[in-house]
Structure formats: structure tokens, C-alpha cells
Coordinates of C-alpha atoms in Angstrom, one line a residue:
Chain A
M30 CA 44.3 148.5 151.4
E31 CA 43.7 152.2 151.0
N32 CA 44.5 153.6 147.7
P33 CA 45.5 151.3 144.9
I34 CA 46.5 152.9 141.6
L35 CA 45.7 149.7 139.7
T36 CA 43.3 147.1 140.5
V37 CA 43.0 143.8 138.7
Q38 CA 39.8 141.8 139.5
D39 CA 38.9 138.3 138.3
L40 CA 41.2 138.5 135.3
T41 CA 40.8 135.5 133.1
V42 CA 42.4 135.3 129.7
Q43 CA 41.4 132.6 127.2
I44 CA 42.7 131.8 123.8
K45 CA 40.1 130.9 121.2
N46 CA 41.1 127.8 119.3
Q47 CA 39.2 124.7 118.4
Q48 CA 38.8 124.5 122.2
D49 CA 39.3 127.4 124.5
I50 CA 42.6 127.4 126.4
T51 CA 42.6 129.2 129.7
I52 CA 46.0 131.1 130.1
L53 CA 45.1 133.2 133.2
N54 CA 42.5 132.0 135.8
N55 CA 40.9 134.5 138.1
I56 CA 43.8 136.8 138.9
N57 CA 43.2 139.3 141.6
F58 CA 45.7 141.9 142.9
D59 CA 46.2 145.6 143.3
L60 CA 49.2 147.9 143.0
Q61 CA 49.6 150.6 145.6
K62 CA 51.0 154.1 144.7
G63 CA 54.7 154.0 144.9
E64 CA 55.3 150.4 145.5
T65 CA 57.0 147.7 143.6
L66 CA 55.1 144.5 143.1
C67 CA 56.9 141.4 141.9
I68 CA 55.3 138.6 140.0
V69 CA 57.4 135.5 140.2
G70 CA 57.1 132.1 138.5
E71 CA 58.6 129.7 136.0
S72 CA 58.2 130.3 132.3
G73 CA 54.7 129.4 131.1
C74 CA 53.1 130.6 134.2
G75 CA 51.3 133.5 132.7
K76 CA 53.4 136.3 134.1
S77 CA 53.9 138.0 130.8
F78 CA 50.2 137.5 129.8
T79 CA 49.3 139.5 132.9
A80 CA 51.5 142.3 131.8
L81 CA 50.2 142.2 128.3
S82 CA 46.6 142.4 129.4
I83 CA 47.2 145.4 131.4
M84 CA 48.9 147.1 128.5
G85 CA 46.1 145.9 126.1
L86 CA 48.7 144.1 124.0
L87 CA 47.2 140.7 124.0
P88 CA 47.3 138.7 120.7
K89 CA 44.1 138.9 118.7
K90 CA 43.1 135.3 119.4
A91 CA 43.1 136.0 123.3
K92 CA 40.0 137.3 125.0
A93 CA 40.2 138.8 128.5
Y94 CA 37.5 138.8 131.1
G95 CA 37.1 140.6 134.4
K96 CA 38.3 144.1 135.2
I97 CA 41.5 146.1 135.3
M98 CA 40.7 149.3 137.0
F99 CA 43.1 152.3 136.4
K100 CA 42.0 155.8 137.4
G101 CA 38.4 154.8 137.4
K102 CA 38.5 153.4 133.9
N103 CA 38.4 149.7 133.0
L104 CA 41.3 149.1 130.7
L105 CA 39.8 146.0 129.2
Q106 CA 36.9 148.0 127.8
L107 CA 38.9 150.9 126.3
S108 CA 39.1 151.4 122.5
N109 CA 42.5 151.2 120.8
E110 CA 42.6 155.0 120.6
E111 CA 42.0 155.4 124.2
L112 CA 44.6 152.8 125.1
R113 CA 47.1 154.4 122.9
D114 CA 46.9 157.6 125.0
I115 CA 47.5 155.6 128.2
R116 CA 50.4 153.6 126.9
G117 CA 53.7 155.3 127.4
K118 CA 52.2 158.3 129.1
E119 CA 50.5 156.6 132.0
I120 CA 51.5 153.1 131.9
S121 CA 54.7 152.0 130.1
M122 CA 56.5 148.8 129.7
V123 CA 60.1 147.5 129.5
F124 CA 60.5 144.2 127.7
Q125 CA 62.8 141.3 128.4
D126 CA 65.1 141.4 125.4
P127 CA 67.0 144.7 124.8
L128 CA 68.5 143.3 121.6
T129 CA 65.2 143.1 119.8
S130 CA 63.1 145.8 121.4
L131 CA 64.9 148.6 119.6
N132 CA 64.4 149.1 115.8
P133 CA 67.9 148.5 114.3
L134 CA 67.1 150.9 111.3
F135 CA 66.4 154.0 113.3
S136 CA 68.8 156.1 115.5
I137 CA 68.3 156.4 119.1
Y138 CA 67.2 159.9 118.6
E139 CA 64.4 159.0 116.2
Q140 CA 63.2 156.3 118.5
L141 CA 63.3 158.5 121.6
S142 CA 61.7 161.5 120.1
E143 CA 58.9 159.3 118.7
I144 CA 57.4 158.9 122.2
F145 CA 57.2 162.7 122.6
I146 CA 55.8 163.3 119.1
A147 CA 53.2 160.5 119.6
H148 CA 51.9 162.2 122.6
G149 CA 51.5 165.6 121.0
F150 CA 54.8 167.3 121.5
K151 CA 55.7 169.6 118.7
N152 CA 58.5 172.0 119.6
K153 CA 61.6 170.5 117.7
K154 CA 64.3 172.3 119.5
E155 CA 63.2 171.3 122.9
L156 CA 62.8 167.8 121.6
K157 CA 66.4 167.4 121.3
T158 CA 67.2 168.6 124.8
R159 CA 64.5 166.4 126.2
C160 CA 66.0 163.3 124.6
L161 CA 69.4 164.2 125.9
K162 CA 68.0 164.5 129.4
I163 CA 66.7 161.0 129.1
L164 CA 70.1 159.7 128.2
E165 CA 71.6 161.6 131.1
D166 CA 68.9 160.3 133.4
V167 CA 69.9 156.7 132.7
K168 CA 73.5 157.6 132.8
I169 CA 74.7 156.7 129.3
P170 CA 78.3 157.9 128.9
D171 CA 78.8 160.6 126.3
P172 CA 75.1 161.3 125.6
K173 CA 75.7 163.8 122.8
T174 CA 77.2 161.3 120.4
K175 CA 75.3 158.3 121.6
L176 CA 72.0 160.1 120.9
F177 CA 72.6 159.8 117.1
S178 CA 74.1 156.3 117.2
Y179 CA 72.2 153.1 116.1
P180 CA 71.2 150.3 118.5
H181 CA 73.9 147.9 117.2
E182 CA 76.6 150.4 118.3
L183 CA 75.5 150.1 122.0
S184 CA 76.0 147.2 124.4
G185 CA 73.2 145.2 125.8
G186 CA 73.2 147.0 129.1
Q187 CA 73.2 150.4 127.4
R188 CA 70.2 149.4 125.3
Q189 CA 68.3 148.3 128.3
R190 CA 69.1 151.6 129.9
I191 CA 67.6 153.4 126.9
L192 CA 64.6 151.2 127.1
I193 CA 64.0 152.1 130.7
G194 CA 64.7 155.7 129.8
M195 CA 62.0 155.6 127.1
A196 CA 59.6 154.0 129.6
V197 CA 60.0 156.8 132.1
A198 CA 60.3 159.6 129.6
L199 CA 56.7 160.9 130.0
E200 CA 56.7 160.3 133.7
P201 CA 54.0 157.6 133.8
D202 CA 52.2 156.5 136.9
I203 CA 53.1 152.8 136.4
I204 CA 56.0 151.0 134.8
I205 CA 55.8 147.3 134.0
A206 CA 59.1 145.6 133.7
D207 CA 59.1 142.1 132.1
E208 CA 62.4 140.4 133.1
P209 CA 64.5 143.3 132.2
T210 CA 67.7 141.8 133.5
T211 CA 67.4 138.2 132.4
A212 CA 69.6 138.5 129.4
L213 CA 72.3 140.5 131.1
D214 CA 75.5 139.8 133.1
V215 CA 75.5 140.1 136.9
T216 CA 77.4 143.4 137.0
I217 CA 75.2 145.0 134.4
Q218 CA 72.2 143.5 136.1
Y219 CA 73.2 145.3 139.3
E220 CA 73.5 148.5 137.5
I221 CA 70.1 148.2 135.9
L222 CA 68.4 147.2 139.1
S223 CA 69.9 150.2 141.0
L224 CA 69.0 152.5 138.0
F225 CA 65.4 151.1 138.2
N226 CA 65.2 151.7 141.9
R227 CA 66.6 155.2 141.7
L228 CA 64.3 156.4 138.9
K229 CA 61.3 154.8 140.6
R230 CA 62.0 156.7 143.9
K231 CA 62.8 160.0 142.1
K232 CA 59.6 160.0 140.0
G233 CA 57.4 158.3 142.4
L234 CA 56.4 155.6 140.2
S235 CA 54.5 152.4 140.9
A236 CA 56.1 149.3 139.3
L237 CA 55.1 145.8 138.4
Y238 CA 58.3 143.7 138.1
I239 CA 58.1 140.5 136.5
T240 CA 60.9 137.9 137.1
H241 CA 61.7 134.3 137.6
D242 CA 64.6 135.0 139.9
L243 CA 63.8 135.2 143.6
S244 CA 67.2 136.6 144.4
V245 CA 66.4 139.6 142.2
V246 CA 63.1 140.1 144.2
S247 CA 65.2 140.8 147.3
E248 CA 66.7 143.9 145.4
V249 CA 63.6 145.5 144.1
G250 CA 60.3 144.4 145.5
D251 CA 58.0 145.5 148.2
R252 CA 55.3 142.8 147.7
V253 CA 55.5 139.5 145.9
I254 CA 53.0 137.5 144.0
I255 CA 54.0 133.9 143.3
M256 CA 52.2 132.6 140.1
Y257 CA 51.9 129.1 138.8
A258 CA 49.9 127.8 135.8
G259 CA 47.8 130.9 135.4
T260 CA 46.8 131.3 139.0
I261 CA 48.2 133.0 142.0
L262 CA 49.6 130.6 144.8
E263 CA 50.9 133.0 147.4
Q264 CA 51.1 136.7 148.0
G265 CA 52.7 138.8 150.7
P266 CA 55.3 141.3 151.7
K267 CA 58.8 140.6 150.4
E268 CA 60.5 139.7 153.6
S269 CA 57.7 137.4 154.7
I270 CA 57.7 135.5 151.4
L271 CA 61.5 135.2 151.2
N272 CA 62.0 134.3 154.9
N273 CA 58.8 132.5 155.8
P274 CA 57.2 131.0 152.7
Y275 CA 54.2 128.7 153.1
H276 CA 53.4 127.3 149.7
P277 CA 55.4 124.2 148.8
Y278 CA 56.1 125.9 145.3
T279 CA 57.6 129.0 146.8
K280 CA 59.7 126.8 149.1
G281 CA 60.8 124.8 146.1
L282 CA 61.8 127.9 144.1
L283 CA 63.8 129.1 147.1
N284 CA 65.5 125.7 147.6
S285 CA 66.5 125.6 144.0
I286 CA 68.8 128.6 144.2
P287 CA 72.3 127.4 144.4
S288 CA 74.7 129.2 146.7
L289 CA 78.1 128.9 148.6
E290 CA 76.2 127.9 151.8
K291 CA 74.5 124.9 150.2
R292 CA 77.9 123.4 149.0
G293 CA 78.3 119.7 149.5
S294 CA 74.7 118.8 149.5
Y295 CA 72.3 118.1 146.7
L296 CA 69.9 120.9 145.8
T297 CA 66.2 120.1 146.4
P298 CA 64.6 121.0 143.2
I299 CA 60.9 120.9 142.2
P300 CA 60.4 117.7 140.3
G301 CA 58.8 117.7 136.8
F302 CA 58.0 120.8 134.8
V303 CA 55.3 123.4 134.3
P304 CA 52.3 121.8 132.5
S305 CA 51.3 123.4 129.2
A306 CA 48.1 125.5 129.2
E307 CA 46.1 122.8 127.5
N308 CA 46.6 120.1 130.1
R309 CA 46.6 121.8 133.4
P310 CA 45.5 119.5 136.2
K311 CA 42.4 119.6 138.2
G312 CA 42.3 120.7 141.8
C313 CA 45.4 122.5 143.1
P314 CA 47.4 123.3 139.9
F315 CA 50.7 122.4 141.6
H316 CA 49.8 119.0 142.9
P317 CA 51.5 116.8 140.3
R318 CA 54.8 118.3 141.2
C319 CA 54.1 118.7 145.0
L320 CA 56.1 116.5 147.4
K321 CA 53.4 116.9 150.2
K322 CA 50.4 116.0 148.0
Q323 CA 47.4 114.7 149.7
A324 CA 44.1 113.2 148.3
I325 CA 42.2 116.4 148.5
C326 CA 44.8 118.3 146.5
T327 CA 43.8 116.4 143.3
K328 CA 40.1 117.2 143.7
K329 CA 39.5 120.5 145.0
V330 CA 41.1 123.9 144.3
P331 CA 42.4 125.3 147.6
D332 CA 40.8 128.3 149.1
K333 CA 42.5 131.5 150.1
T334 CA 44.1 131.2 153.6
F335 CA 45.5 134.2 155.4
V336 CA 48.6 133.5 157.5
S337 CA 49.1 137.0 158.5
D338 CA 47.5 140.4 157.7
N339 CA 48.7 140.8 154.2
H340 CA 50.2 137.3 153.5
F341 CA 47.9 134.7 152.0
V342 CA 48.4 131.4 150.4
Y343 CA 46.3 128.8 148.3
C344 CA 47.1 125.5 149.8
H345 CA 45.3 122.7 151.5
L346 CA 48.2 122.0 153.9
V347 CA 48.1 125.5 155.4
K348 CA 45.4 125.9 158.0
Chain B
M20 CA 101.1 115.2 137.6
K21 CA 99.3 112.0 137.2
D22 CA 95.9 113.1 138.3
T23 CA 95.8 116.0 135.8
I24 CA 93.5 115.1 133.0
L25 CA 93.7 118.4 130.9
E26 CA 96.4 120.9 130.8
L27 CA 96.4 124.1 128.7
R28 CA 99.6 125.9 128.2
G29 CA 99.6 129.4 126.9
I30 CA 96.6 129.1 124.6
K31 CA 96.0 131.9 122.2
K32 CA 93.2 132.6 119.8
Y33 CA 93.3 135.8 117.9
F34 CA 90.5 136.7 115.4
P35 CA 91.7 139.0 112.6
I36 CA 89.9 142.2 112.0
Q37 CA 89.6 142.6 108.3
K38 CA 88.8 145.8 106.4
G39 CA 88.3 147.0 102.9
L40 CA 87.8 145.4 99.6
L41 CA 90.9 143.4 99.8
K42 CA 90.2 142.2 103.4
R43 CA 93.5 143.5 104.7
T44 CA 94.0 142.5 108.3
V45 CA 94.2 145.7 110.4
G46 CA 94.3 144.2 113.8
Y47 CA 93.4 141.3 116.1
I48 CA 90.7 140.6 118.6
K49 CA 92.5 138.7 121.4
A50 CA 89.7 136.4 122.3
V51 CA 91.8 134.0 124.3
D52 CA 95.2 135.5 125.3
H53 CA 97.9 133.1 126.9
V54 CA 95.6 131.0 129.0
D55 CA 96.9 128.3 131.3
L56 CA 94.4 126.0 132.8
F57 CA 94.5 122.6 134.6
V58 CA 91.7 120.2 135.3
K59 CA 92.3 117.4 137.7
R60 CA 90.5 114.0 137.5
N61 CA 87.0 114.0 139.0
Q62 CA 87.1 117.8 139.6
I63 CA 84.7 120.5 138.6
V64 CA 86.4 123.5 137.2
G65 CA 84.5 126.7 136.8
I66 CA 85.2 129.5 134.3
V67 CA 83.5 132.8 135.1
G68 CA 83.4 136.2 133.4
E69 CA 81.0 138.5 131.7
S70 CA 79.7 137.9 128.2
G71 CA 82.4 138.6 125.6
C72 CA 85.4 137.7 127.8
G73 CA 86.3 134.7 125.7
K74 CA 84.9 131.8 127.9
S75 CA 83.1 130.2 125.0
T76 CA 86.0 130.7 122.6
L77 CA 88.2 128.9 125.2
A78 CA 85.7 126.1 125.4
R79 CA 85.8 125.6 121.7
C80 CA 89.6 125.8 121.6
I81 CA 89.8 123.0 124.1
L82 CA 87.8 120.8 121.8
R83 CA 89.8 122.0 118.9
L84 CA 86.5 123.2 117.2
Y85 CA 88.7 126.4 116.7
E86 CA 92.2 126.0 115.6
I87 CA 94.4 127.6 118.3
D88 CA 97.0 130.1 117.2
D89 CA 99.5 129.3 119.8
G90 CA 100.0 127.1 122.9
K91 CA 99.7 123.5 123.8
I92 CA 96.9 121.3 125.0
F93 CA 97.8 118.2 126.9
F94 CA 95.1 115.5 127.6
N95 CA 96.2 112.8 130.0
G96 CA 99.7 114.0 129.4
K97 CA 99.5 113.6 125.6
D98 CA 99.8 116.5 123.4
V99 CA 96.7 116.9 121.3
T100 CA 97.6 120.2 119.6
T101 CA 98.9 118.7 116.5
L102 CA 96.5 115.8 116.0
T103 CA 95.2 115.1 112.5
K104 CA 91.6 115.0 111.8
K105 CA 91.5 111.2 112.1
E106 CA 93.3 111.2 115.4
L107 CA 91.1 114.0 116.6
K108 CA 88.2 111.6 116.6
S109 CA 89.4 109.6 119.5
Y110 CA 90.3 112.7 121.4
R111 CA 86.8 114.2 121.0
Q112 CA 85.4 110.9 122.2
K113 CA 87.0 111.5 125.5
V114 CA 86.2 115.2 125.6
Q115 CA 82.6 116.2 125.0
I116 CA 80.7 119.5 125.0
V117 CA 77.2 120.5 126.1
F118 CA 76.0 123.8 124.7
Q119 CA 74.1 126.7 126.2
D120 CA 70.9 126.5 124.1
P121 CA 69.2 123.1 124.2
Y122 CA 66.7 124.4 121.6
S123 CA 69.2 124.9 118.8
S124 CA 71.7 122.1 119.6
L125 CA 69.4 119.1 118.8
N126 CA 68.4 118.4 115.2
P127 CA 64.6 118.9 115.0
K128 CA 64.2 116.3 112.3
L129 CA 65.9 113.4 114.2
T130 CA 64.4 111.3 116.8
I131 CA 66.2 111.1 120.1
K132 CA 67.2 107.6 119.2
S133 CA 69.0 108.6 116.0
S134 CA 70.5 111.7 117.7
L135 CA 72.1 109.4 120.3
M136 CA 72.8 106.6 117.9
D137 CA 75.7 108.4 116.3
G138 CA 77.6 108.7 119.6
V139 CA 76.9 105.1 120.4
K140 CA 78.2 103.8 117.1
Q141 CA 81.3 105.8 117.5
A142 CA 81.8 104.3 120.9
N143 CA 82.1 100.9 119.3
V144 CA 79.0 99.4 120.8
E145 CA 78.0 96.2 119.0
K146 CA 74.9 96.4 116.9
P147 CA 72.4 94.4 119.0
K148 CA 73.4 96.2 122.1
R149 CA 73.0 99.7 120.8
I150 CA 69.3 100.2 121.7
E151 CA 70.0 98.9 125.2
K152 CA 72.8 101.4 125.6
I153 CA 70.6 104.2 124.5
S154 CA 68.0 103.4 127.0
E155 CA 70.6 103.0 129.7
L156 CA 71.8 106.5 128.8
L157 CA 68.3 108.0 128.9
E158 CA 67.8 106.3 132.3
L159 CA 71.1 107.8 133.5
V160 CA 69.9 111.3 132.8
G161 CA 66.5 110.6 134.3
L162 CA 64.3 110.4 131.3
P163 CA 61.8 107.5 130.5
K164 CA 63.0 104.9 128.0
D165 CA 60.2 105.4 125.5
S166 CA 61.3 109.0 125.0
M167 CA 63.8 107.7 122.4
H168 CA 61.2 107.5 119.8
K169 CA 60.2 111.2 120.2
Y170 CA 61.4 114.3 118.5
P171 CA 63.0 117.2 120.3
H172 CA 59.9 119.6 120.1
Q173 CA 58.1 117.2 122.3
F174 CA 60.4 118.0 125.2
S175 CA 60.8 121.0 127.5
G176 CA 64.0 123.0 127.8
G177 CA 65.2 121.1 130.8
Q178 CA 64.5 117.7 129.2
R179 CA 66.3 118.7 126.1
Q180 CA 69.4 119.7 128.1
R181 CA 69.3 116.2 129.6
I182 CA 69.2 114.7 126.1
C183 CA 72.2 116.9 125.2
I184 CA 74.0 115.5 128.4
A185 CA 73.0 112.0 127.4
R186 CA 74.5 112.5 123.9
A187 CA 77.7 113.8 125.4
L188 CA 77.8 110.7 127.6
S189 CA 77.1 108.3 124.8
L190 CA 80.9 108.3 124.0
N191 CA 82.0 107.5 127.5
P192 CA 83.9 110.6 127.9
E193 CA 86.4 111.5 130.7
L194 CA 85.8 115.2 130.5
I195 CA 82.7 117.2 129.6
V196 CA 83.0 121.0 128.8
C197 CA 79.7 122.6 129.7
D198 CA 79.1 126.0 128.1
E199 CA 76.5 127.8 130.2
P200 CA 74.2 124.7 130.2
V201 CA 71.7 126.0 132.6
S202 CA 71.4 129.8 131.8
A203 CA 68.5 129.3 129.5
L204 CA 66.6 127.3 132.0
D205 CA 64.3 128.2 135.0
V206 CA 65.7 128.1 138.5
S207 CA 63.8 124.8 139.4
V208 CA 64.8 123.1 136.3
Q209 CA 68.4 124.5 136.6
A210 CA 68.6 122.8 140.0
Q211 CA 67.5 119.5 138.5
I212 CA 70.3 119.7 135.9
I213 CA 72.9 120.7 138.4
N214 CA 72.0 117.7 140.6
L215 CA 72.2 115.5 137.6
L216 CA 75.8 116.7 136.9
M217 CA 76.9 116.2 140.5
E218 CA 75.4 112.7 140.4
L219 CA 77.3 111.9 137.2
K220 CA 80.5 113.2 138.7
E221 CA 80.2 110.9 141.6
K222 CA 78.8 107.8 139.7
I223 CA 81.0 107.6 136.8
G224 CA 84.0 109.8 137.9
L225 CA 83.5 112.5 135.3
S226 CA 85.5 115.7 135.3
L227 CA 83.7 118.8 134.3
I228 CA 84.7 122.3 132.9
F229 CA 81.8 124.5 133.9
I230 CA 81.5 127.8 132.1
T231 CA 79.0 130.2 133.5
H232 CA 78.3 133.8 134.5
D233 CA 76.3 132.8 137.5
L234 CA 78.5 133.1 140.6
N235 CA 75.9 131.4 142.9
L236 CA 76.3 128.3 140.8
V237 CA 80.1 128.4 140.9
G238 CA 80.0 128.8 144.6
Y239 CA 77.7 126.0 145.0
F240 CA 79.5 123.3 143.0
C241 CA 82.8 124.1 141.4
D242 CA 86.1 122.9 143.1
Y243 CA 88.4 125.4 141.4
V244 CA 87.5 128.7 139.7
Y245 CA 89.1 130.6 136.9
V246 CA 88.0 134.3 136.6
M247 CA 88.4 135.5 133.0
Y248 CA 88.4 139.1 131.7
M249 CA 89.1 140.2 128.1
G250 CA 90.7 136.9 127.2
K251 CA 93.0 136.6 130.1
I252 CA 92.7 134.8 133.4
V253 CA 92.8 137.5 136.1
E254 CA 92.4 135.3 139.2
C255 CA 92.2 131.5 139.9
A256 CA 91.9 129.7 143.2
P257 CA 89.9 127.0 145.0
T258 CA 86.4 128.1 145.2
L259 CA 86.2 128.7 148.9
D260 CA 89.4 130.8 148.7
I261 CA 88.0 133.0 145.9
F262 CA 84.7 133.6 147.7
K263 CA 86.2 134.3 151.1
N264 CA 89.4 136.1 150.0
P265 CA 89.0 137.6 146.5
H266 CA 92.0 139.8 145.5
H267 CA 91.5 141.1 142.0
P268 CA 89.2 144.2 141.8
Y269 CA 87.3 142.4 139.0
T270 CA 86.6 139.4 141.1
R271 CA 85.4 141.6 143.9
L272 CA 83.1 143.5 141.6
L273 CA 81.6 140.2 140.4
L274 CA 81.0 138.9 143.9
D275 CA 79.6 142.1 145.0
S276 CA 77.1 142.1 142.2
I277 CA 75.4 138.8 143.2
P278 CA 71.8 139.9 143.9
G279 CA 70.4 139.2 147.3
K280 CA 73.6 138.7 149.2
R281 CA 75.3 142.1 148.7
K282 CA 77.6 143.0 151.6
Q283 CA 78.6 146.4 150.1
R284 CA 77.7 148.4 147.0
P285 CA 79.9 147.2 144.2
D286 CA 82.2 150.0 143.1
S287 CA 81.6 149.7 139.4
V288 CA 83.0 152.9 138.1
F289 CA 82.8 152.4 134.4
I290 CA 84.8 155.3 132.9
N291 CA 88.3 156.2 134.0
K292 CA 89.7 157.1 130.7
Q293 CA 89.6 155.7 127.2
D294 CA 91.8 152.5 126.8
S295 CA 94.4 154.2 124.7
Q296 CA 95.2 156.9 127.3
L297 CA 96.0 154.4 130.0
N298 CA 99.5 153.3 130.0
T299 CA 99.0 149.7 131.2
Q300 CA 98.6 146.2 130.0
C301 CA 95.8 145.6 132.4
G302 CA 92.5 145.2 130.5
F303 CA 90.4 146.1 133.5
A304 CA 92.0 149.5 134.2
P305 CA 89.3 151.6 132.6
R306 CA 86.8 150.1 135.1
C307 CA 89.1 149.9 138.0
K308 CA 88.7 152.1 141.0
Y309 CA 92.2 151.4 142.4
F310 CA 93.9 152.3 139.2
S311 CA 97.2 154.1 140.0
K312 CA 100.8 154.6 138.9
K313 CA 101.7 151.1 139.9
C314 CA 99.5 149.6 137.3
E315 CA 102.1 150.5 134.6
N316 CA 104.3 147.7 136.0
N317 CA 104.5 144.3 134.3
L318 CA 101.5 142.1 134.7
D319 CA 101.8 138.4 135.2
L320 CA 99.8 135.8 137.1
R321 CA 101.5 135.6 140.5
E322 CA 100.9 133.0 143.2
I323 CA 100.1 134.8 146.4
E324 CA 98.9 131.9 148.5
K325 CA 99.1 128.3 147.7
G326 CA 97.0 127.6 144.7
H327 CA 95.8 131.2 144.5
W328 CA 97.0 133.2 141.5
V329 CA 96.2 136.8 140.8
R330 CA 97.0 139.1 137.8
C331 CA 97.1 142.6 139.4
S332 CA 100.1 144.9 140.0
L333 CA 98.6 146.4 143.1
I334 CA 98.7 143.1 145.2

């Protein structure tokens, strides 16, 4: 591909304990300018760790290897000061839980203006108009009074809007959203998704959207990465993944979604559950839960197989 | 009706708003406002609505975990609204609840065996047969027998929810109220739990009240659906009717918001006017696109087709 804005190469994250636990194992992907890349998987697959390593927010015990290239710099080798300049201004993040991501002791204005001040903005008068503009951007009703309210006075949807507003305030190049709608109702979810799409288009952002819900992917994504147990299992364009999946895990995820059409028959869920990071199996990481497992699956990690130009899968069954 | 297992008549639960030093009551939050609801034997009844609409309060009212302010609950034709504490025990044996969060609804200091034992004792199982009963229960929900000696932290979310279901089943209930039992779980695990509930419905003839905000789920496995908004039922109908032919603007908004299958953009206009300025009893009016003069009319649930009831003045 031509001109990626972010390239992740051989990203491996380990946690140092009595024995080293590998959380992420050789992750490779790139993010093109203006596209939305979705990372999909169950909890405990390493989706959030991928996001945290890009932001340089990994816990102290974790050690990241490999390369994350952004504008010619390797993010993994930057110092804290250098990272602080990038965070918020060039890469920003929206977290899952809008209830805990805002500080309950400070007003919305104080928290919004902090971003501008932290990045060297001094004119106090303009600060307020800038903050108001953010609230208008994310369509908060009655922005003038809401600006001086405290987080508990706002609903969950409104808080998530403010967080998205904060994330795009300095017009970053990349926005990383970690399950931003999981805690919200369907109606609010729709509004947040359309807000996200609108802002992305308007400001020409690239986005990394992390979710476990494949039905959300159909609303926001351009390309999809399916992750499982710290590795990538399948990657391809959205339509191709949703309509024509190859990996048994992707198929299982799609089959698990209940719907009106599937009434009257049992769902076909993926048996078992995600293994913890300490006891991940040998060979293909998915084999203990795979219904089509063969002898080779338990021994050898499958190679990358291209099924079309930009759709590939790691599975022994796909030839 | 003989096959009606649970019948709610005009259930009301108002929470007082108290202010000041003397805790004077200055108003009420109408969490559940005149709800009528029927559950037939071996049926799955869904209750949907956004958070804060009173779904969970209603669930607690059904089990009489909250004292209701008005209305009657009939279980198998018997009035259970006025039961004393002692009599309640046998009612709660037949009606059980599974909560949303499997992480906080199991006691972390008790083994699974002792968590289940209380229910088994209540169900009058003789002492030597109790352990056998527990392993039967675990088998029924698809867990290995030896898990009875483990503690909750050794299980994943989906497994814990299975344990909660086993605990509810330990009393041989006729009706289980499920309060968002799968919304904290991953899709694949969610599908496992849903399959389990369907299986139980067929195997032991259970009736279920299924509270959720996920319309995909409702469409998949509920027989009858109640749509709730601000403490009131705004529409109720058999599932297929409600999906193919929704009448209330709120139901339509919910259906249009399902990701992935959107036929049209949901018309979610949020602000018409402030509540107080609207001269209507309809709680949905501030968000309703079709709001007009007609909405000032009286608002009752009306039957527009057989079994399909709507609370909207425009229809």
C-alpha cells in the first residue's frame, strides 16, 4: 500500500513477571490516511494493549519490542516528553468508559481548556470560544451552560461526546477509539457513531476503532483486523470480512450475533473461552476452540495466506 | 386464563425525591407507572428500553425485592402482592432472578458448592442427595462437576453467568427473570448463554422474562415484547409484529438504531421543547418528530390489532 500514516511492525509486548508473559505476538499492520481500521476480537485478545502501545501508555511492567512508525519516528523509542507532544495533538484516544474518563472534580471547561494549555495555548479569551466550539462540534445542546457544568450533570452519551470532542480538539492525524459505544444504549450508540463518522470526514482523520461487536464494524470501518490471543488471524476490507470470512474464528463471531432472521434455530457459538495470556496454546492459537481442527493445527503456527489482493488469513485450512 | 403464569395489574413504583435537612418529599420519580404485563407458561417475554426507563425496577418489583406502591401481582392466579415475609419464601422459590453482572452477584468467599447449597436446601432436597443435585445442576448448565469445589474468581464471565443460572434453577422455579444477563459478555459467550436459556425453556418448560436493551436478541428469541419508556409500556406485541409493523415512534427509533441493518436514518431529534412546555402526558414528546396538537389527547394503551397495543395519540 502506498502511503501509510502509521505502520506497526513486529509489535510484541511482554509483561515481566517471574516468567515473561507475551501479551501481543508479532503484530503487523498499517493505517492509511483517512481510513478507519477496525480491530475486532473478544476481551483478552490484546486489542486494548495494541492501542496503549501506540499511545505509549503501557503499564510499567510491560515491555514493547518492534517498531511503530509515525511520521518517520519510532514511537516506541521516544522519551516521555516527546510522546507528550504527540499525544492529543497528533494521536489522540477515546476510552471505553465515559463515566470514569472525566474527572468528577473539575468542570467541563477546566478539562477542555487543559488540552489547549498543555499544548502551549495562552490567549485566555480565545480559550473559551475554542472550548465552546468543541461543544458545538459534538452537538451538545445548550453549550454555554453545559461548558461550566460538572461530569455528573451530563448523561453518558453527552460525556462520550465531550470525550470525542476533546480527542479531535487539536485536529490530530489519528484518533484511537477503544470501544467508545459499548457502555451505551443503541439509540445513543447510533448518534455517537454518526458523530464519529462526521467528524472524521470533516477533519480528514485516520482512525483506529477497537470493538468486539461486528455489527458496529459495518457502520464505521473501511478495513478490519480480527485479533485473537495476541495475534492477528484475518485482515481485509470490511465487505470482504463481513460477507466472505475465511477464518473459523471470524465465522464463529458472525454466527454468534443473534437476529430476527435466525429465529427458531439455535445459534452456533464458538465453544469455550479465550485462554488467559499465561496459557496460550501451541500451534494455531485458536485450535482448542476450533470445530475444524486438524492434526497440524496443534503443532504449527499457520502462515499468512492471501485469499485476494488485500485480504489475508492465518489458517491451515485455507489453501 | 389458565396458561397465564404471571400477571401484573397496574404496577406502580414511585421513588420520593427528598430535599433539605428535614428530608421533605418534594416530588416523585415515577420509575414504574401503571404497568400491566402478562407472561404465559413456557413463553419468553422481552422487556426493552433504554437505560433508566424502569426495566430493572420492574424486575425487582416482580420479585417483590421492592415494595410496590400500587397494583397487583398474580402468580398462577394467586395474589402475591400482600404475602407476608414467610409466605414470600415459597413465592420466591418459584420465581427467580439472574442479574446483569456475574462478577458481583456471586459471593467471592464461597465455593460454588456452598453458593448453590442454599438453594438446594430451600428446595427440600434430602441431605444425602444434595451433592448429587448440585452436580446435576452444573451439568444442566454445561459446567464440569468438579467445578463445585472452586471459587468464583476461577471462572470466566460466561461461566459465572452459568453458575448464576444454575443457582436460580436450584429451587426448581417456574419463572426466571433475567435482568440483562448477557450484556456484560462477549458475543461468542453471549450466544452460548442464549442457547442455554433456550434449551432450558424446552427441556424443563421454563418461562422467562428477558430484560435487555439489545433488539437483535429480542428479535432472535422472545415470543412477546414490551417496549418501555419512562416507566410506561408504550407498545407491546408478539415479536414478529413489532419488528415488521412497529407503530410507536419510540419503537421505530429503537429498531432503526440497530447497527448493521439500518433501513433508514433514525429520526432521533432530541430537543423539541423542554418537558414543562409541552402540554401532553406523553413522555416521549420531547424527542418525537411527529409531535402535534393531537398529542394533548388522552393517552391510554389501545389495541390496534389483535395482541398489539400502542400508547400514542397519533395512531
